[in-house]
Amino acid sequence: MERRAVSARRESLLGEEPGAFAVARFVRVTPMKARRVVDLVRGMGVDDALATLKFAPQAAAATVYKVVDSAAANAEGTEHLSRTELVVVKAFVDEGPTLKRHRPRAQGRATRIDKRTSHITVVVGPKVEAEPAEAKKDAKKADGTKKAAAKKADGTKKAAAEKKGRTR
């Protein structure tokens, strides 16, 4: 099934990869607090992420839950991907506009209260299959032989330098 027009936003977040995203904008939670929650679910499977968010004590968890759920629904609807194989590929929080308020203080003064807002973005995509275990072992083995050869060469240089130092 061919995708028609691709938005610039989708292009920047996913490129040609399959997946979907959801954004909650102007959420009345500070970006720092929202990032704490988003960091919990980045890289998790969608079902695991939703279970984690459901029982997270932070207030921002409810909003992040909605965004992850919406991104998963978008992937199911537009990309026809199975919810069980979806993973939170990217998740980030940008700062929105700050509402500035004033609070009366002692002796006729007033202090400014910043009410910060956030833009929460979650990108989901299918699980990427890891390369086979044999290929990893072969790569590790080849890497190990290179390291051993370098170590051996380094050792012979040290030995030659010590020998040179003793003959004087």
PDB file of C-alpha atoms in Angstrom:
ATOM      1  CA  MET A   1       0.000   0.000   0.000  1.00  0.00           C
ATOM      2  CA  GLU A   2       1.596   3.268  -1.132  1.00  0.00           C
ATOM      3  CA  ARG A   3       1.601   6.328   1.105  1.00  0.00           C
ATOM      4  CA  ARG A   4       0.423   9.490  -0.625  1.00  0.00           C
ATOM      5  CA  ALA A   5       1.651  12.884   0.536  1.00  0.00           C
ATOM      6  CA  VAL A   6       4.164  12.915   3.370  1.00  0.00           C
ATOM      7  CA  SER A   7       4.273  15.880   5.715  1.00  0.00           C
ATOM      8  CA  ALA A   8       7.564  17.578   6.464  1.00  0.00           C
ATOM      9  CA  ARG A   9       7.081  16.748  10.149  1.00  0.00           C
ATOM     10  CA  ARG A  10       6.719  13.021   9.402  1.00  0.00           C
ATOM     11  CA  GLU A  11       9.708  13.176   7.092  1.00  0.00           C
ATOM     12  CA  SER A  12      11.868  14.725   9.826  1.00  0.00           C
ATOM     13  CA  LEU A  13      10.748  12.249  12.510  1.00  0.00           C
ATOM     14  CA  LEU A  14      10.572   8.973  10.572  1.00  0.00           C
ATOM     15  CA  GLY A  15      11.951   9.453   7.065  1.00  0.00           C
ATOM     16  CA  GLU A  16      11.105   6.399   4.966  1.00  0.00           C
ATOM     17  CA  GLU A  17      10.786   4.102   7.988  1.00  0.00           C
ATOM     18  CA  PRO A  18       7.376   2.635   8.870  1.00  0.00           C
ATOM     19  CA  GLY A  19       5.788   4.026  12.015  1.00  0.00           C
ATOM     20  CA  ALA A  20       3.700   6.873  13.328  1.00  0.00           C
ATOM     21  CA  PHE A  21       3.871   9.730  15.802  1.00  0.00           C
ATOM     22  CA  ALA A  22       1.644  11.768  18.075  1.00  0.00           C
ATOM     23  CA  VAL A  23       2.149  15.199  19.625  1.00  0.00           C
ATOM     24  CA  ALA A  24       0.485  16.836  22.621  1.00  0.00           C
ATOM     25  CA  ARG A  25       1.076  20.583  22.451  1.00  0.00           C
ATOM     26  CA  PHE A  26       0.702  23.296  25.079  1.00  0.00           C
ATOM     27  CA  VAL A  27       0.456  20.803  27.939  1.00  0.00           C
ATOM     28  CA  ARG A  28       0.472  22.620  31.284  1.00  0.00           C
ATOM     29  CA  VAL A  29       3.344  20.671  32.840  1.00  0.00           C
ATOM     30  CA  THR A  30       6.945  21.821  33.101  1.00  0.00           C
ATOM     31  CA  PRO A  31       9.250  20.301  30.474  1.00  0.00           C
ATOM     32  CA  MET A  32      11.688  19.069  33.135  1.00  0.00           C
ATOM     33  CA  LYS A  33       8.967  17.058  34.878  1.00  0.00           C
ATOM     34  CA  ALA A  34       7.617  15.706  31.587  1.00  0.00           C
ATOM     35  CA  ARG A  35      11.119  14.620  30.494  1.00  0.00           C
ATOM     36  CA  ARG A  36      11.474  12.505  33.647  1.00  0.00           C
ATOM     37  CA  VAL A  37       8.396  10.535  32.604  1.00  0.00           C
ATOM     38  CA  VAL A  38       9.292  10.320  28.903  1.00  0.00           C
ATOM     39  CA  ASP A  39      12.749   8.950  29.779  1.00  0.00           C
ATOM     40  CA  LEU A  40      11.040   6.011  31.518  1.00  0.00           C
ATOM     41  CA  VAL A  41       9.398   4.728  28.323  1.00  0.00           C
ATOM     42  CA  ARG A  42      11.900   5.536  25.562  1.00  0.00           C
ATOM     43  CA  GLY A  43      12.892   2.289  23.817  1.00  0.00           C
ATOM     44  CA  MET A  44      10.168   0.176  25.468  1.00  0.00           C
ATOM     45  CA  GLY A  45       7.470  -1.806  23.722  1.00  0.00           C
ATOM     46  CA  VAL A  46       4.169   0.092  23.510  1.00  0.00           C
ATOM     47  CA  ASP A  47       2.276  -2.282  25.829  1.00  0.00           C
ATOM     48  CA  ASP A  48       5.091  -2.211  28.408  1.00  0.00           C
ATOM     49  CA  ALA A  49       5.276   1.578  28.179  1.00  0.00           C
ATOM     50  CA  LEU A  50       1.525   1.950  28.761  1.00  0.00           C
ATOM     51  CA  ALA A  51       1.673  -0.400  31.761  1.00  0.00           C
ATOM     52  CA  THR A  52       4.598   1.570  33.216  1.00  0.00           C
ATOM     53  CA  LEU A  53       2.846   4.903  32.702  1.00  0.00           C
ATOM     54  CA  LYS A  54      -0.416   3.671  34.183  1.00  0.00           C
ATOM     55  CA  PHE A  55       1.273   3.119  37.561  1.00  0.00           C
ATOM     56  CA  ALA A  56       3.812   5.942  37.477  1.00  0.00           C
ATOM     57  CA  PRO A  57       3.210   8.398  40.339  1.00  0.00           C
ATOM     58  CA  GLN A  58       4.077  11.547  38.347  1.00  0.00           C
ATOM     59  CA  ALA A  59       1.243  13.797  37.199  1.00  0.00           C
ATOM     60  CA  ALA A  60       2.729  14.040  33.689  1.00  0.00           C
ATOM     61  CA  ALA A  61       2.385  10.261  33.264  1.00  0.00           C
ATOM     62  CA  ALA A  62      -1.323  10.586  32.386  1.00  0.00           C
ATOM     63  CA  THR A  63      -0.584  12.929  29.476  1.00  0.00           C
ATOM     64  CA  VAL A  64       2.355  10.865  28.220  1.00  0.00           C
ATOM     65  CA  TYR A  65       0.103   7.771  28.422  1.00  0.00           C
ATOM     66  CA  LYS A  66      -2.414   9.459  26.113  1.00  0.00           C
ATOM     67  CA  VAL A  67       0.291  10.457  23.635  1.00  0.00           C
ATOM     68  CA  VAL A  68       1.835   6.952  23.500  1.00  0.00           C
ATOM     69  CA  ASP A  69      -1.628   5.411  23.093  1.00  0.00           C
ATOM     70  CA  SER A  70      -2.473   7.878  20.321  1.00  0.00           C
ATOM     71  CA  ALA A  71       0.807   7.193  18.477  1.00  0.00           C
ATOM     72  CA  ALA A  72       0.112   3.443  18.651  1.00  0.00           C
ATOM     73  CA  ALA A  73      -3.430   3.981  17.317  1.00  0.00           C
ATOM     74  CA  ASN A  74      -2.021   6.120  14.481  1.00  0.00           C
ATOM     75  CA  ALA A  75       0.431   3.349  13.558  1.00  0.00           C
ATOM     76  CA  GLU A  76      -2.370   0.785  13.527  1.00  0.00           C
ATOM     77  CA  GLY A  77      -4.694   2.969  11.480  1.00  0.00           C
ATOM     78  CA  THR A  78      -2.401   4.578   8.925  1.00  0.00           C
ATOM     79  CA  GLU A  79       0.480   2.107   8.650  1.00  0.00           C
ATOM     80  CA  HIS A  80      -1.445  -1.114   9.411  1.00  0.00           C
ATOM     81  CA  LEU A  81       1.157  -2.224  11.973  1.00  0.00           C
ATOM     82  CA  SER A  82       0.427  -4.644  14.803  1.00  0.00           C
ATOM     83  CA  ARG A  83       0.300  -3.023  18.242  1.00  0.00           C
ATOM     84  CA  THR A  84       2.228  -5.920  19.814  1.00  0.00           C
ATOM     85  CA  GLU A  85       5.320  -5.308  17.683  1.00  0.00           C
ATOM     86  CA  LEU A  86       5.463  -1.524  18.186  1.00  0.00           C
ATOM     87  CA  VAL A  87       8.295   0.138  20.117  1.00  0.00           C
ATOM     88  CA  VAL A  88       8.698   3.728  21.332  1.00  0.00           C
ATOM     89  CA  VAL A  89      11.467   4.709  18.907  1.00  0.00           C
ATOM     90  CA  LYS A  90      11.772   8.378  19.870  1.00  0.00           C
ATOM     91  CA  ALA A  91      10.192  10.381  22.654  1.00  0.00           C
ATOM     92  CA  PHE A  92      11.078  13.943  23.538  1.00  0.00           C
ATOM     93  CA  VAL A  93       9.700  17.033  25.226  1.00  0.00           C
ATOM     94  CA  ASP A  94      10.116  20.551  23.874  1.00  0.00           C
ATOM     95  CA  GLU A  95       9.394  23.721  25.772  1.00  0.00           C
ATOM     96  CA  GLY A  96       6.196  25.577  24.896  1.00  0.00           C
ATOM     97  CA  PRO A  97       5.280  29.162  25.698  1.00  0.00           C
ATOM     98  CA  THR A  98       5.532  30.266  29.315  1.00  0.00           C
ATOM     99  CA  LEU A  99       2.543  31.918  30.964  1.00  0.00           C
ATOM    100  CA  LYS A 100       3.719  34.774  33.181  1.00  0.00           C
ATOM    101  CA  ARG A 101       1.712  35.514  36.299  1.00  0.00           C
ATOM    102  CA  HIS A 102       2.296  37.761  39.323  1.00  0.00           C
ATOM    103  CA  ARG A 103       1.917  36.916  42.967  1.00  0.00           C
ATOM    104  CA  PRO A 104       1.537  39.678  45.588  1.00  0.00           C
ATOM    105  CA  ARG A 105       4.275  39.632  48.234  1.00  0.00           C
ATOM    106  CA  ALA A 106       5.082  41.530  51.388  1.00  0.00           C
ATOM    107  CA  GLN A 107       5.500  45.318  51.522  1.00  0.00           C
ATOM    108  CA  GLY A 108       3.701  45.956  48.235  1.00  0.00           C
ATOM    109  CA  ARG A 109       6.052  43.904  46.113  1.00  0.00           C
ATOM    110  CA  ALA A 110       5.095  41.310  43.501  1.00  0.00           C
ATOM    111  CA  THR A 111       7.060  38.334  42.184  1.00  0.00           C
ATOM    112  CA  ARG A 112       6.695  36.683  38.832  1.00  0.00           C
ATOM    113  CA  ILE A 113       5.391  33.126  38.607  1.00  0.00           C
ATOM    114  CA  ASP A 114       6.299  31.231  35.433  1.00  0.00           C
ATOM    115  CA  LYS A 115       3.723  28.653  34.395  1.00  0.00           C
ATOM    116  CA  ARG A 116       5.609  26.552  31.869  1.00  0.00           C
ATOM    117  CA  THR A 117       4.089  24.488  29.066  1.00  0.00           C
ATOM    118  CA  SER A 118       5.411  21.526  27.077  1.00  0.00           C
ATOM    119  CA  HIS A 119       5.106  19.937  23.663  1.00  0.00           C
ATOM    120  CA  ILE A 120       5.367  16.137  24.064  1.00  0.00           C
ATOM    121  CA  THR A 121       6.233  14.082  20.953  1.00  0.00           C
ATOM    122  CA  VAL A 122       6.253  10.275  20.790  1.00  0.00           C
ATOM    123  CA  VAL A 123       7.316   8.254  17.718  1.00  0.00           C
ATOM    124  CA  VAL A 124       6.523   4.527  17.487  1.00  0.00           C
ATOM    125  CA  GLY A 125       7.768   1.996  14.976  1.00  0.00           C
ATOM    126  CA  PRO A 126       8.082  -1.751  14.522  1.00  0.00           C
ATOM    127  CA  LYS A 127      10.716  -3.688  16.474  1.00  0.00           C
ATOM    128  CA  VAL A 128      14.019  -3.887  14.618  1.00  0.00           C
ATOM    129  CA  GLU A 129      15.272  -7.457  14.416  1.00  0.00           C
ATOM    130  CA  ALA A 130      18.772  -7.766  15.858  1.00  0.00           C
ATOM    131  CA  GLU A 131      21.445  -9.314  13.688  1.00  0.00           C
ATOM    132  CA  PRO A 132      21.926 -13.070  14.188  1.00  0.00           C
ATOM    133  CA  ALA A 133      24.072 -14.190  17.129  1.00  0.00           C
ATOM    134  CA  GLU A 134      26.630 -15.858  14.835  1.00  0.00           C
ATOM    135  CA  ALA A 135      27.285 -12.603  12.976  1.00  0.00           C
ATOM    136  CA  LYS A 136      27.839 -10.809  16.288  1.00  0.00           C
ATOM    137  CA  LYS A 137      30.295 -13.506  17.446  1.00  0.00           C
ATOM    138  CA  ASP A 138      32.229 -13.309  14.169  1.00  0.00           C
ATOM    139  CA  ALA A 139      32.437  -9.514  14.410  1.00  0.00           C
ATOM    140  CA  LYS A 140      33.548  -9.724  18.041  1.00  0.00           C
ATOM    141  CA  LYS A 141      36.144 -12.406  17.221  1.00  0.00           C
ATOM    142  CA  ALA A 142      37.600 -10.317  14.372  1.00  0.00           C
ATOM    143  CA  ASP A 143      37.669  -7.263  16.625  1.00  0.00           C
ATOM    144  CA  GLY A 144      39.381  -9.306  19.354  1.00  0.00           C
ATOM    145  CA  THR A 145      42.151 -10.495  17.006  1.00  0.00           C
ATOM    146  CA  LYS A 146      42.833  -6.899  15.938  1.00  0.00           C
ATOM    147  CA  LYS A 147      43.109  -5.839  19.570  1.00  0.00           C
ATOM    148  CA  ALA A 148      45.421  -8.768  20.375  1.00  0.00           C
ATOM    149  CA  ALA A 149      47.699  -7.912  17.443  1.00  0.00           C
ATOM    150  CA  ALA A 150      47.831  -4.263  18.525  1.00  0.00           C
ATOM    151  CA  LYS A 151      48.607  -5.287  22.108  1.00  0.00           C
ATOM    152  CA  LYS A 152      51.360  -7.645  20.935  1.00  0.00           C
ATOM    153  CA  ALA A 153      52.942  -4.925  18.785  1.00  0.00           C
ATOM    154  CA  ASP A 154      52.720  -2.487  21.703  1.00  0.00           C
ATOM    155  CA  GLY A 155      54.375  -5.059  23.980  1.00  0.00           C
ATOM    156  CA  THR A 156      57.278  -5.629  21.588  1.00  0.00           C
ATOM    157  CA  LYS A 157      57.891  -1.873  21.342  1.00  0.00           C
ATOM    158  CA  LYS A 158      58.066  -1.614  25.139  1.00  0.00           C
ATOM    159  CA  ALA A 159      60.408  -4.607  25.337  1.00  0.00           C
ATOM    160  CA  ALA A 160      62.694  -3.103  22.692  1.00  0.00           C
ATOM    161  CA  ALA A 161      62.754   0.226  24.551  1.00  0.00           C
ATOM    162  CA  GLU A 162      63.649  -1.523  27.842  1.00  0.00           C
ATOM    163  CA  LYS A 163      66.373  -3.541  26.143  1.00  0.00           C
ATOM    164  CA  LYS A 164      67.791  -0.398  24.626  1.00  0.00           C
ATOM    165  CA  GLY A 165      67.816   1.263  28.039  1.00  0.00           C
ATOM    166  CA  ARG A 166      69.732  -1.644  29.689  1.00  0.00           C
ATOM    167  CA  THR A 167      72.548  -1.815  27.138  1.00  0.00           C
ATOM    168  CA  ARG A 168      73.714   1.741  27.844  1.00  0.00           C
TER     169      ARG A 168
END
